[in-house]
Phi, psi and omega in degrees: 000320181292323180295325178293318179294321180295316180294326176294319179294321180295321183276348181282116183280347180279346179275123181241144179290147179241127180241127177252132180225124179235141175207151181251134176237150178238117181291146181294331180288340176286339176274080190297326182294326176291319179301312182289329176295314178295318178299318179295319180294319178295319180295316179297318179297319178296316181296317180295320177296320180291318183291316182272354172076018179252131175236000000 
């Protein structure tokens, strides 16, 4: 009986495979300490260039 059902399922064109895929991503802007570290480094670099007069 099961073999008959399996062959019917194989031949049934209305049955479509379902694939589930899950993955987690973390946006770089969510890592706030990295954002503020880069911002601080850019600010310090700008200030030093302005203070020492070299562009």
